Short mmCIF file of C-alpha atoms in Angstrom, two decimals:
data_model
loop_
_atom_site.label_atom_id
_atom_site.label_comp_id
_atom_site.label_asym_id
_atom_site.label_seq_id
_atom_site.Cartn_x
_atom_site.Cartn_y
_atom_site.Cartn_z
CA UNK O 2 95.00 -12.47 -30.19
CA UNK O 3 97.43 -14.70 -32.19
CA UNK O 4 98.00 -14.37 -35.68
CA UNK O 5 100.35 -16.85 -36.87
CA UNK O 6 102.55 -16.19 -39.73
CA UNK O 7 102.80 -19.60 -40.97
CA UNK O 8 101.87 -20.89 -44.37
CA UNK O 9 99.86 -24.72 -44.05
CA UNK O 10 99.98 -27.41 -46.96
CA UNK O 11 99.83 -31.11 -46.83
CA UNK O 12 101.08 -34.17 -48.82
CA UNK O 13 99.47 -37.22 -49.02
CA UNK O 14 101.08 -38.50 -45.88
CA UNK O 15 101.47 -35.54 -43.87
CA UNK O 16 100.66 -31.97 -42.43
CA UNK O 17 103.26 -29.44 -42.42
CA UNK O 18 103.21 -25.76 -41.19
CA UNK O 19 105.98 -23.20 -42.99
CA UNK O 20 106.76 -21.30 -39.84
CA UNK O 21 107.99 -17.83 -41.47
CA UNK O 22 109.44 -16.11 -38.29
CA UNK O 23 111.57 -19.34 -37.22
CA UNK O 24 112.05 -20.16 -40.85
CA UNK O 25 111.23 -24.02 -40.23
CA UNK O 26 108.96 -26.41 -41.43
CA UNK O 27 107.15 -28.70 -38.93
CA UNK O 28 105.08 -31.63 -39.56
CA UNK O 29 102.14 -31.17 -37.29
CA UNK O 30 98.99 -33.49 -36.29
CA UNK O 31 96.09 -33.58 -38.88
CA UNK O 32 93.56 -31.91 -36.14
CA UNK O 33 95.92 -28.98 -35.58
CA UNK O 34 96.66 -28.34 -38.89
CA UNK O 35 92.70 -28.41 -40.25
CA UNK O 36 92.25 -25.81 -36.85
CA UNK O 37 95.34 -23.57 -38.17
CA UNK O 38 94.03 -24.08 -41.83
CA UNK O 39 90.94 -22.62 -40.81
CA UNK O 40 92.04 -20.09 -38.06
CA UNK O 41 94.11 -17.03 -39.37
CA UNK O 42 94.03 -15.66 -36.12
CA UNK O 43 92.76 -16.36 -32.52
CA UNK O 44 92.48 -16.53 -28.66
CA UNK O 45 94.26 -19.64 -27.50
CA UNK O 46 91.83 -19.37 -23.99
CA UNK O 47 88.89 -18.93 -26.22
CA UNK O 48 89.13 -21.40 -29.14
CA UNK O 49 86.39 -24.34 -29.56
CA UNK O 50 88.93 -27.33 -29.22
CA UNK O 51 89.63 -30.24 -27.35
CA UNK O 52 91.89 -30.06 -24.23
CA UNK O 53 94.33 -31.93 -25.85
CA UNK O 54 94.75 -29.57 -28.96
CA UNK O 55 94.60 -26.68 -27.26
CA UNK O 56 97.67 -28.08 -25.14
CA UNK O 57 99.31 -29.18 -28.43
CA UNK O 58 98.50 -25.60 -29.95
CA UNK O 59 100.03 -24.18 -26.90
CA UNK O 60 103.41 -26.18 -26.84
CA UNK O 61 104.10 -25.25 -30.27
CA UNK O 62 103.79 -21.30 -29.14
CA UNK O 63 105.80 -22.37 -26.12
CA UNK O 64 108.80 -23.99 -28.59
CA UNK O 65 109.10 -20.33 -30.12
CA UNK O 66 106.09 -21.62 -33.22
CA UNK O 67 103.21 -19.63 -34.38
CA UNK O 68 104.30 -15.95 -33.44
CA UNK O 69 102.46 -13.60 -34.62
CA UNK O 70 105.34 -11.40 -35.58
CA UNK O 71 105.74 -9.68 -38.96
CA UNK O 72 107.83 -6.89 -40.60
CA UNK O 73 107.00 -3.61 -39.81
CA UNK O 74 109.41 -1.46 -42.07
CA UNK O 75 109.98 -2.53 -45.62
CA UNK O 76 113.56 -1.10 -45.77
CA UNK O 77 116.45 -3.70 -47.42
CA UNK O 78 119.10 -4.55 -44.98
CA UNK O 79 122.16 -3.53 -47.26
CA UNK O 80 120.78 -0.15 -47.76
CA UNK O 81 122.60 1.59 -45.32
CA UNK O 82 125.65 0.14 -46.61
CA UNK O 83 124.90 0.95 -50.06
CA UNK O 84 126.72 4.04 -51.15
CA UNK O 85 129.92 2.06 -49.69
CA UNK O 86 129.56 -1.19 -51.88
CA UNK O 87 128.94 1.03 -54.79
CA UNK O 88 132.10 2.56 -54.29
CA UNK O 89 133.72 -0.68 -53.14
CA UNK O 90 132.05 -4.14 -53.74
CA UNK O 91 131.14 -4.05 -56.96
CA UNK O 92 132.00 -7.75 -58.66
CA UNK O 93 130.65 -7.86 -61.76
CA UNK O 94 130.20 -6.06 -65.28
CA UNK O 95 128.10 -7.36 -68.70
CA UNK O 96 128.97 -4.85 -71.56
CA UNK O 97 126.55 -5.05 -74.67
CA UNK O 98 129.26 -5.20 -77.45
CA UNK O 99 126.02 -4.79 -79.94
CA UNK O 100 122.43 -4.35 -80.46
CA UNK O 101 122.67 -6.30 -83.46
CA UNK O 102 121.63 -10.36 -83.56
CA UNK O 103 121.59 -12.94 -86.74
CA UNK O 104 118.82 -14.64 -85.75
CA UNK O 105 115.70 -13.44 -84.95
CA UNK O 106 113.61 -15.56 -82.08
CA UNK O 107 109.76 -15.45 -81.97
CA UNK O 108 110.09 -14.84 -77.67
CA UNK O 109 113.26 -12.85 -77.47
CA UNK O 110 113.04 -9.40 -75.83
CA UNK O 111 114.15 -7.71 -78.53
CA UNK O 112 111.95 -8.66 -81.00
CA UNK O 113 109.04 -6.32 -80.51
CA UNK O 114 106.71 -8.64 -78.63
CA UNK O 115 107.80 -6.90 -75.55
CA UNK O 116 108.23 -3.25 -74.13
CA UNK O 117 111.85 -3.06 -74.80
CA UNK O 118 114.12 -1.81 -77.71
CA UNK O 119 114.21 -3.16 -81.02
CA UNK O 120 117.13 -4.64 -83.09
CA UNK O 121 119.53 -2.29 -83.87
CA UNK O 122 123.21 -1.90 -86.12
CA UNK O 123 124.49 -0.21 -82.87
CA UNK O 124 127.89 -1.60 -81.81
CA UNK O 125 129.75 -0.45 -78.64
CA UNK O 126 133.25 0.81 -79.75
CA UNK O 127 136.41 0.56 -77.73
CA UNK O 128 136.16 3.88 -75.71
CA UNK O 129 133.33 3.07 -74.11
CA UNK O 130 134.06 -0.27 -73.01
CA UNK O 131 137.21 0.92 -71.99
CA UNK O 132 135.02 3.43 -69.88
CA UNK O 133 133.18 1.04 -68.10
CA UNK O 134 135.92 -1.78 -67.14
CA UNK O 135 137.22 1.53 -65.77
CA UNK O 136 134.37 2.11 -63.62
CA UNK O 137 133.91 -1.31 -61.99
CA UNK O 138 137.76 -1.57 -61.46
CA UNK O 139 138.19 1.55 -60.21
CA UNK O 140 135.16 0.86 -57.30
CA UNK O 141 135.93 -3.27 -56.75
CA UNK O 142 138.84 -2.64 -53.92
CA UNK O 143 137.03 -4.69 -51.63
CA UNK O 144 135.91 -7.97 -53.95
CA UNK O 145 138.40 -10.61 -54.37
CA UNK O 146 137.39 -11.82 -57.53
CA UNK O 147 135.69 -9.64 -60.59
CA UNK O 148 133.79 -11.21 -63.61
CA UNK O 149 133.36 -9.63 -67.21
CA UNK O 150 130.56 -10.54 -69.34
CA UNK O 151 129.75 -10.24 -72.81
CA UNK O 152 126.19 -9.87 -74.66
CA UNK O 153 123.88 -8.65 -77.36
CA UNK O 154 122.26 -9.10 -79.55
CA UNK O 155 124.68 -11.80 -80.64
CA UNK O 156 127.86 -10.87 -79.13
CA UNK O 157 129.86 -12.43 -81.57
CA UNK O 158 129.15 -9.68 -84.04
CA UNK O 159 131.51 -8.04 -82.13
CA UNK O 160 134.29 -10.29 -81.32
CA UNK O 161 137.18 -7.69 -82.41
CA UNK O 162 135.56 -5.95 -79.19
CA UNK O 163 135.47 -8.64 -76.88
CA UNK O 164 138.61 -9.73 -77.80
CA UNK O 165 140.40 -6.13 -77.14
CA UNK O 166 138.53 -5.81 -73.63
CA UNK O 167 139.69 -9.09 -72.95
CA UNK O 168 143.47 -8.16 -73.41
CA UNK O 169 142.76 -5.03 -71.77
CA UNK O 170 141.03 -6.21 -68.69
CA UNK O 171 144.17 -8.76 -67.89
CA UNK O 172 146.39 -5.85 -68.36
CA UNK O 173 144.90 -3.49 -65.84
CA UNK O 174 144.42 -6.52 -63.36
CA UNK O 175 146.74 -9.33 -63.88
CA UNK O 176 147.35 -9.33 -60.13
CA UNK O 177 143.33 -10.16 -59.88
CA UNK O 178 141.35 -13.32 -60.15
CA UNK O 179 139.16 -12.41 -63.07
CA UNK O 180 136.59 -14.56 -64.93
CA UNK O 181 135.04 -14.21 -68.38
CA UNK O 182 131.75 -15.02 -69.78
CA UNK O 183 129.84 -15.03 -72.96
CA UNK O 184 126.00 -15.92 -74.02
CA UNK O 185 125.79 -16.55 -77.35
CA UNK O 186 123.36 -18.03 -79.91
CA UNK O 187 125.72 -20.31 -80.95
CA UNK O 188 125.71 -20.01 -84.25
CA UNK O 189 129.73 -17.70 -85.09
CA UNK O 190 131.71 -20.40 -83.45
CA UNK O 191 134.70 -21.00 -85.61
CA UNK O 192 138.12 -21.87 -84.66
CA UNK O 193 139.85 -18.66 -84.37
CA UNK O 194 136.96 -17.60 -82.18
CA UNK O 195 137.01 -20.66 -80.36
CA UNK O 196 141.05 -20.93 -79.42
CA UNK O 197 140.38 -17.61 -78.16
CA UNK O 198 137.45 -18.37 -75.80
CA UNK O 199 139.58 -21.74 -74.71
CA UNK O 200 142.90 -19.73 -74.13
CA UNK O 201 141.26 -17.62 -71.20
CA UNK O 202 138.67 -20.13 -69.59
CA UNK O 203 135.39 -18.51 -71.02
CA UNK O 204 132.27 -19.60 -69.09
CA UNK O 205 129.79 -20.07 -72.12
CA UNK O 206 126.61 -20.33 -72.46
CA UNK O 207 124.39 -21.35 -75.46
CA UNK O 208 120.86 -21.30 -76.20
CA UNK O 209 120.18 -24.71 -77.64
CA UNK O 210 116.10 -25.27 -77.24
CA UNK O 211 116.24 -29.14 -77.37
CA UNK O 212 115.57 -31.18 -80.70
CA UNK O 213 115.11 -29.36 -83.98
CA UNK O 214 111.74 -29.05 -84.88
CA UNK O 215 111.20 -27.33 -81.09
CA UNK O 216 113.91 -25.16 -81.55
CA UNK O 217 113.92 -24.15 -85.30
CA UNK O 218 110.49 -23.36 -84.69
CA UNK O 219 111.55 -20.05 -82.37
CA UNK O 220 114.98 -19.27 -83.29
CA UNK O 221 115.34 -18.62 -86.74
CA UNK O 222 118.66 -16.87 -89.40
CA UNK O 223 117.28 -13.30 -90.04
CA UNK O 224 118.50 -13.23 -93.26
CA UNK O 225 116.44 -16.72 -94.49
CA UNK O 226 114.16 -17.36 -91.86
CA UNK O 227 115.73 -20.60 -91.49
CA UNK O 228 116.35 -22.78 -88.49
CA UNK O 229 119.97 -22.49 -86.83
CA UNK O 230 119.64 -25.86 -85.26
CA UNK O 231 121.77 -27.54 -87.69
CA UNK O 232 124.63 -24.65 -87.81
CA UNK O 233 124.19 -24.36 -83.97
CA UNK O 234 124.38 -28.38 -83.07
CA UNK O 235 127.40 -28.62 -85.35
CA UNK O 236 129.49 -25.94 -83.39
CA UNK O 237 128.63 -27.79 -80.36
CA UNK O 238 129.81 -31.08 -81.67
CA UNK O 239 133.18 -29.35 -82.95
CA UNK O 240 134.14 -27.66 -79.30
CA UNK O 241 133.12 -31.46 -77.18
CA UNK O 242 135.69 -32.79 -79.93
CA UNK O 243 138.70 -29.65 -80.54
CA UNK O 244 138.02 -27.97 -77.34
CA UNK O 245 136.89 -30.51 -74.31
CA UNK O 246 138.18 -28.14 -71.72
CA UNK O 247 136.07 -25.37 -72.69
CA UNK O 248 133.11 -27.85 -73.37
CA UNK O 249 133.36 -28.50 -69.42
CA UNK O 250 132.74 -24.90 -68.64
CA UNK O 251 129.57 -24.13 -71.29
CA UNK O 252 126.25 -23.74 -69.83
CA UNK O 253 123.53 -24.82 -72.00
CA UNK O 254 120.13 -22.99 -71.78
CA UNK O 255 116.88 -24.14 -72.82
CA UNK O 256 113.63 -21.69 -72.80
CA UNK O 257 110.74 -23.58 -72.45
CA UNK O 258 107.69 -22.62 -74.73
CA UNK O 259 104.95 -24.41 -73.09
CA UNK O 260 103.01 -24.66 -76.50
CA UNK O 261 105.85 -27.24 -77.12
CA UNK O 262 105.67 -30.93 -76.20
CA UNK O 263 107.98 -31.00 -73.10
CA UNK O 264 108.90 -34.79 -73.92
CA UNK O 265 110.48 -33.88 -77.08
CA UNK O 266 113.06 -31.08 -75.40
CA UNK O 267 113.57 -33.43 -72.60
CA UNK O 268 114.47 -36.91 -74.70
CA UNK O 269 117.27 -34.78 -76.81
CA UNK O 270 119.13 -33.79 -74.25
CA UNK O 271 118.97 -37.26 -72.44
CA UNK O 272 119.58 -39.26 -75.60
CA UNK O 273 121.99 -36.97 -77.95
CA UNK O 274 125.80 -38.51 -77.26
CA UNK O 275 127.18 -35.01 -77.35
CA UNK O 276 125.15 -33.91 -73.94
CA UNK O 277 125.78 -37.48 -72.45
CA UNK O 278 128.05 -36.04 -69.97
CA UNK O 279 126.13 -33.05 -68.82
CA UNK O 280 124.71 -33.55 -65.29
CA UNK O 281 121.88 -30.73 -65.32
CA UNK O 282 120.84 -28.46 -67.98
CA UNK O 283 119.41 -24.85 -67.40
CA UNK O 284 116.02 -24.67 -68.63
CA UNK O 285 113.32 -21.46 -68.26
CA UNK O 286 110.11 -20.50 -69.50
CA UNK O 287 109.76 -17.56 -71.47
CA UNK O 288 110.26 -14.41 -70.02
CA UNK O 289 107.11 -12.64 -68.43
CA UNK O 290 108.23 -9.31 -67.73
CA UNK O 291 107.68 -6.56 -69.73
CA UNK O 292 105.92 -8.87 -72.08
CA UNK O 293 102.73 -7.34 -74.21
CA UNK O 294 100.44 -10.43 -74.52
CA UNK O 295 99.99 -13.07 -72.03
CA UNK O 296 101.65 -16.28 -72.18
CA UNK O 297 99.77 -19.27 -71.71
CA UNK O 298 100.87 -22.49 -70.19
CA UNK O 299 99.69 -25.91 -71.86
CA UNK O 300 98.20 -28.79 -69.17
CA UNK O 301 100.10 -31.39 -71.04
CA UNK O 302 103.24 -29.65 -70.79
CA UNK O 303 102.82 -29.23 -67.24
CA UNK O 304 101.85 -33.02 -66.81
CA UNK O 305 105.26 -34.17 -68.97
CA UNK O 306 107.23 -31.88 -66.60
CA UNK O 307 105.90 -33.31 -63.40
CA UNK O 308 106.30 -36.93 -64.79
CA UNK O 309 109.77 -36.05 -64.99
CA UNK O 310 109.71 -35.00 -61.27
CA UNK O 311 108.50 -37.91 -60.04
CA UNK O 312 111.17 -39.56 -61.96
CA UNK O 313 113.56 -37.60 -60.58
CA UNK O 314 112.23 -38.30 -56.60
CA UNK O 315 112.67 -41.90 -57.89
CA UNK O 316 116.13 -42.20 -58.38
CA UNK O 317 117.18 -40.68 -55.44
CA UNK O 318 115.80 -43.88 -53.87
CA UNK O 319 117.71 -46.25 -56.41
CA UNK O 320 114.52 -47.02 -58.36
CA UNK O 321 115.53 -45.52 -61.31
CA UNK O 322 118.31 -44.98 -62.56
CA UNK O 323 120.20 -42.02 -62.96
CA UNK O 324 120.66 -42.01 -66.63
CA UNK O 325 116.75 -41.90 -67.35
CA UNK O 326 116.32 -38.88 -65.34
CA UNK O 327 115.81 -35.79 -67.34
CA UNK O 328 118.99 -33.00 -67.03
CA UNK O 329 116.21 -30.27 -67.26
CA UNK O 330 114.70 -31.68 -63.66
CA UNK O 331 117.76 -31.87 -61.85
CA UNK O 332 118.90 -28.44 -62.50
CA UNK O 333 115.20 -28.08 -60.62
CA UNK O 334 116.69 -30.66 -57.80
CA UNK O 335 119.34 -28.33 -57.84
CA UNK O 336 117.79 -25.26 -57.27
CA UNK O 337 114.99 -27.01 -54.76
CA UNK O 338 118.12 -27.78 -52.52
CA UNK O 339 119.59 -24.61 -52.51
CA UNK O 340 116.00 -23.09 -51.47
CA UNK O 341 114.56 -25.39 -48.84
CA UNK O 342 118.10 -26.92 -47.22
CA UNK O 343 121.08 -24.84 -48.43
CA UNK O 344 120.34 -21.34 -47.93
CA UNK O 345 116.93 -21.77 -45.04
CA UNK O 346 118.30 -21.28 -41.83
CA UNK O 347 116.76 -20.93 -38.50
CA UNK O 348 115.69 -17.77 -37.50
CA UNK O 349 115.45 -16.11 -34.10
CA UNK O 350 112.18 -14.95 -35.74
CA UNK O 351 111.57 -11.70 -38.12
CA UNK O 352 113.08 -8.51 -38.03
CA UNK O 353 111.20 -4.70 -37.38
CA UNK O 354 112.89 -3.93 -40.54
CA UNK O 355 113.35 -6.13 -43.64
CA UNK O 356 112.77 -6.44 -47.05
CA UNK O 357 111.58 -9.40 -48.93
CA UNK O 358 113.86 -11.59 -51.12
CA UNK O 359 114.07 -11.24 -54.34
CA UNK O 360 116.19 -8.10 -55.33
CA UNK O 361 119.82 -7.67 -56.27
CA UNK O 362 121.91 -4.79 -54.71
CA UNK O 363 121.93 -3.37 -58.26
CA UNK O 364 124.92 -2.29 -59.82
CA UNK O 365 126.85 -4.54 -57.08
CA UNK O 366 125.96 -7.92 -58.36
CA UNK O 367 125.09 -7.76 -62.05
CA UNK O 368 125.99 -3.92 -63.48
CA UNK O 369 124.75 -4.12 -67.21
CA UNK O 370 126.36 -1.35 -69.57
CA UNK O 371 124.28 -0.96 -73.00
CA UNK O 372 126.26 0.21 -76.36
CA UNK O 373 125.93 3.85 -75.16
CA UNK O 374 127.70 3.35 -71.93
CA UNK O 375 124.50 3.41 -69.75
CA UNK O 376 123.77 1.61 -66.87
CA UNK O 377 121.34 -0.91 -65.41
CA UNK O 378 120.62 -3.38 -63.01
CA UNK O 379 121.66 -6.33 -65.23
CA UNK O 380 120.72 -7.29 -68.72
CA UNK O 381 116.82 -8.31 -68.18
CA UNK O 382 115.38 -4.72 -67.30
CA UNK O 383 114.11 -2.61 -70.33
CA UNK O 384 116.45 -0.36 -71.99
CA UNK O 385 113.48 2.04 -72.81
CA UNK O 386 112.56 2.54 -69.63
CA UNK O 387 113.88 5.05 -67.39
CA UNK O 388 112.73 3.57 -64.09
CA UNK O 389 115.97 1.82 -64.69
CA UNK O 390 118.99 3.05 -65.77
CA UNK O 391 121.10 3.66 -62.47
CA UNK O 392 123.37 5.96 -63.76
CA UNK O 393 125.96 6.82 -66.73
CA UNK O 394 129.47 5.59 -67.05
CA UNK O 395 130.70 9.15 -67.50
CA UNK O 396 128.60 10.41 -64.21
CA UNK O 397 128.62 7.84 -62.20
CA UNK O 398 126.18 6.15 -59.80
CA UNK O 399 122.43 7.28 -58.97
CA UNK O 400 122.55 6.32 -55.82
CA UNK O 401 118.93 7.61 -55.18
CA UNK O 402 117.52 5.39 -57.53
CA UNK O 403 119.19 2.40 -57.12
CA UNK O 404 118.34 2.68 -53.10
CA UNK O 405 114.82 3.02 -54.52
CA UNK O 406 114.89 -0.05 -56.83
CA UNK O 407 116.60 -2.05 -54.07
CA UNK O 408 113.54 -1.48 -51.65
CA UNK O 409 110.68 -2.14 -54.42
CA UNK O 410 109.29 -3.96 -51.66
CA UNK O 411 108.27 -0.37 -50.24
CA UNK O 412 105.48 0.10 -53.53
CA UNK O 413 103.32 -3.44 -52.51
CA UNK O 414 104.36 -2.72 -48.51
CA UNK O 415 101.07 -3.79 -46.60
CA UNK O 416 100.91 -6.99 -48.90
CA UNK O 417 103.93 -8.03 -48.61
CA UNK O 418 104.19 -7.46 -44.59
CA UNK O 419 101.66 -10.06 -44.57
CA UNK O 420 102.71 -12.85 -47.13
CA UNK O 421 104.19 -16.03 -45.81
CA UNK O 422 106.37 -16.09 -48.82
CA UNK O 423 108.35 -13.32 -47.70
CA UNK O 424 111.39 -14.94 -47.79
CA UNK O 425 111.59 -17.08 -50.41
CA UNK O 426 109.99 -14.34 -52.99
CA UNK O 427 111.68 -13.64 -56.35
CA UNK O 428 110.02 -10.57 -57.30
CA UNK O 429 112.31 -8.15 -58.06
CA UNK O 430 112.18 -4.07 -59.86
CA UNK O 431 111.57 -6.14 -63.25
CA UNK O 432 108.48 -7.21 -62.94
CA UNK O 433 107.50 -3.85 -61.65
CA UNK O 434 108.87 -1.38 -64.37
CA UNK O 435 106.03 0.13 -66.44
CA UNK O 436 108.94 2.46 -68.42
CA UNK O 437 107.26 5.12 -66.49
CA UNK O 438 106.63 4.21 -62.63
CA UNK O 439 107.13 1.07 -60.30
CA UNK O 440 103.64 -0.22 -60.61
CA UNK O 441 102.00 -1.94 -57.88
CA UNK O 442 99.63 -3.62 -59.55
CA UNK O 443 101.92 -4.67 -61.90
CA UNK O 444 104.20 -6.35 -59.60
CA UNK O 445 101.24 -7.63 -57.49
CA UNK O 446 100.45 -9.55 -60.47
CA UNK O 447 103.39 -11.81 -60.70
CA UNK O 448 102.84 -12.60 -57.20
CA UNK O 449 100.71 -15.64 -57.74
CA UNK O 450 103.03 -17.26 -59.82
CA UNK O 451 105.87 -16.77 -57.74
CA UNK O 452 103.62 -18.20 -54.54
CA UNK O 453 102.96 -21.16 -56.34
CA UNK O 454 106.62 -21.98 -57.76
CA UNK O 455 107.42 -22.06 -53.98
CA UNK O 456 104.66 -24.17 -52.96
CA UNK O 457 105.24 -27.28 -55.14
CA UNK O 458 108.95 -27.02 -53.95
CA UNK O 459 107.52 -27.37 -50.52
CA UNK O 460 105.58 -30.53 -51.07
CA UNK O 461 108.20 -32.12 -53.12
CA UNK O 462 111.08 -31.06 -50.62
CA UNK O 463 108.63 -32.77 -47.83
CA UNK O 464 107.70 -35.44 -50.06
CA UNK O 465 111.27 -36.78 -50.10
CA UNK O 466 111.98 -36.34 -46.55
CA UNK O 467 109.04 -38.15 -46.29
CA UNK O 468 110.19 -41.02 -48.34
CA UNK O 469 113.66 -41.27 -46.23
CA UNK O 470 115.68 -38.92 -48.31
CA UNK O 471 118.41 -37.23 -46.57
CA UNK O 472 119.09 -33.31 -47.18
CA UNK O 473 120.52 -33.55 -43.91
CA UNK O 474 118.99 -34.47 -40.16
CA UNK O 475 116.12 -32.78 -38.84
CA UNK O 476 115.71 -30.71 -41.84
CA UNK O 477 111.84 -30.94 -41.18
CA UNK O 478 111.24 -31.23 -37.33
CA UNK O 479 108.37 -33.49 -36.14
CA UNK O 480 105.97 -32.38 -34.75
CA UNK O 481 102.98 -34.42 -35.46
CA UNK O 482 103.92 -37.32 -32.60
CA UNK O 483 104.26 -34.55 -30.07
#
């Protein structure tokens, strides 16, 4: 009996098949994909079908298609080398300078509408960040290059802090390629800061939610309730014109609150002279995880955005142009590339033992120390919740429960065997974290929406193949003349 692990969908010109095993898409006939459609499983020398399809359904499983093959282990490939890269590989540290922010936005994580800590006057002092840049040095023998992060709260509450770990991190490994980054709300940028930031490369990046009335209406001074647009906008303006070089290297971020008109966001930062030269723009929707009331998603805000994507397939034909394309989509082009062409290769099919994507090897990739000198995953998980912390910078690593967040997979096992998103999945331990347990309904329940993030990529990824664009030859292989 043959039970492919494939995922069907079609465009308006063509049937495709996601072949999970070989990791390939194939466009396929019409007749065989309305008999796979309908078909989960089956006897190929049983099946009501002509001769001819049951010869084209046969070639396909003869080409290496339509195996039946799944995972049967849900166990993450880097776990046996875990206790090793924690010792050895680790690349990356964000230290929360504070717990304290000026502004006080209506969807940040902090804010109470989530199941997270609250604003705080905490501020990390010296010896604990001293601590911790300690710690990752101390196990990073084997990574050539190590980046230091700063956050809050509002980071810049604290700049006497970053700038000390700054000096002390280029003392301790000045023979080291090291990289610094900040996210900030924008709104403490003055010159002293900002000759500092310039003088050692800071990556920046700013939370700027498109014109004023959209973004004054979340992010707002706690101590007036007033907008920061205007304070925030005029920074900007002063680093494109004092400081161009460390312009180049700031990363703007929008969140998108679909109650918003999408149009509004998108014409600023097409329009505004001071973004002119920005190719893309980072853009996200209000975080879901850990969140206490459900967010709800507006259909004309979903219409403006997929407007914009159809503007976007456009150009890449020469029928608009390039200018008129909205920097929030092609940071989408961006990440549809990487997805479907840059990092899907050809597989030999699917391993016994895997683990779907979507998790971090945490501590390795993204270690997040709060103001106390505990640490977690990176800086999105809850800082109430136990599930979490991986450990203490004055004990070290626990290696136990980071294997255990690594392989969430393990809690949603017999669903995730089965799903044909396997590999393109972004679920990871934050969306399972209920402070007290890894939930499986919990995590189950972001499922959907991840599914169906993947499966308009798909038909817009085959929808400009379609239309002659080239990610590169035979990125989809054709089947449907076979």
């Amino acid at each position: 009996m043959c039970q492919p692990f494939i995922y069907t969908f079609q465009t308006r010109l063509h049937h495709y098949v996601y072949d999970v095993n070989t990791n390939l898409i194939l466009r396929i006939k019409e007749e065989a994909y309305h008999f796979l459609n309908s078909h989960s499983s089956f006897d190929l020398d049983q099946i009501e079908a002509t001769p001819e399809l049951q010869q084209y359904i046969r070639d396909l499983l003869d080409n290496g298609f339509l195996s039946s093959q799944r995972p049967q282990i849900m166990n993450h490939p880097k776990t046996k080398h875990l206790e090793h890269m924690l010792q050895h590989q680790l690349k990356t540290l964000t230290l929360q300078v504070t717990q304290n922010c000026n502004l006080r936005c209506s969807y940040c994580v902090y804010s109470g509408g989530y199941d997270n800590r609250g604003h705080t006057n905490l501020m990390m002092d010296f010896e604990t960040a001293r601590k911790c840049i300690d710690f990752v040095i101390d196990r990073s023998v084997d990574s050539d290059r190590l980046d230091f992060g700063f956050y809050g709260g509002e980071p810049l509450i604290n700049f006497p802090l970053v700038k000390k770990c700054v000096e002390y991190i280029k003392e301790q490994v000045a023979y080291r390629d090291v990289g610094f980054h900040l996210t900030t709300n924008g709104t403490l940028l003055n010159d002293d800061i900002l000759a500092f930031l310039d003088e050692h490369r800071f990556v920046l990046t700013i939370s700027l939610d498109g014109d004023q009335e959209n973004h004054d209406r979340n992010r707002r001074f706690a101590v007036n309730g007033r907008g920061s647009f205007d304070t925030i906008i005029a920074n900007v303006d002063k680093i494109k014109r004092n400081y161009p070089g460390l312009f180049e290297w700031i990363n703007f971020n929008v969140v998108l609150d679909t109650r918003n008109d999408f149009g509004c966001v998108n014409d600023f930062y097409t329009n505004y002279e001071t973004f002119e030269s920005l190719y893309s723009v980072k853009s996200s929707y209000i975080n879901d995880a850990y969140v206490k009331d459900e967010i709800l998603y507006r259909n004309e805000f979903i219409e403006q955005r997929g407007y914009e994507v159809v503007k976007m397939m456009l150009s890449k034909f020469g029928r608009v142009d390039e200018s008129h394309v909205s920097k929030l989509i092609k940071d989408y082009y961006i990440q549809m590339y990487f997805r479907m062409f840059h990092y899907r290769k050809p597989s030999a099919g699917m391993p016994i033992e895997a683990h779907h994507g979507g998790p971090c090897v945490p501590g390795v990739q993204r270690l997040f120390a709060d103001v106390h000198g505990n640490l977690y995953p990176c800086e999105r998980v809850s800082e109430q919740s136990e599930v979490v912390q991986i450990g203490k910078v004055d004990t070290g690593f626990e290696v136990d429960k980071i294997s255990q967040i690594l392989n969430v997979g393990t809690i949603t096992e017999d669903a995730c065997k089965n799903c044909w998103n396997f590999r393109f999945c972004t679920l990871c331990v934050a969306v399972a974290d209920d402070l007290h347990t890894l939930s499986k309904a919990k995590k189950l329940s972001h499922c959907s929406v991840v599914k169906n993030d993947i499966r308009h990529t798909l038909l817009d990824y085959c929808m400009m193949n379609e239309l002659g664009y080239d990610f590169s030859e035979d990125t989809i292989l054709d089947f449907e003349k076979a």
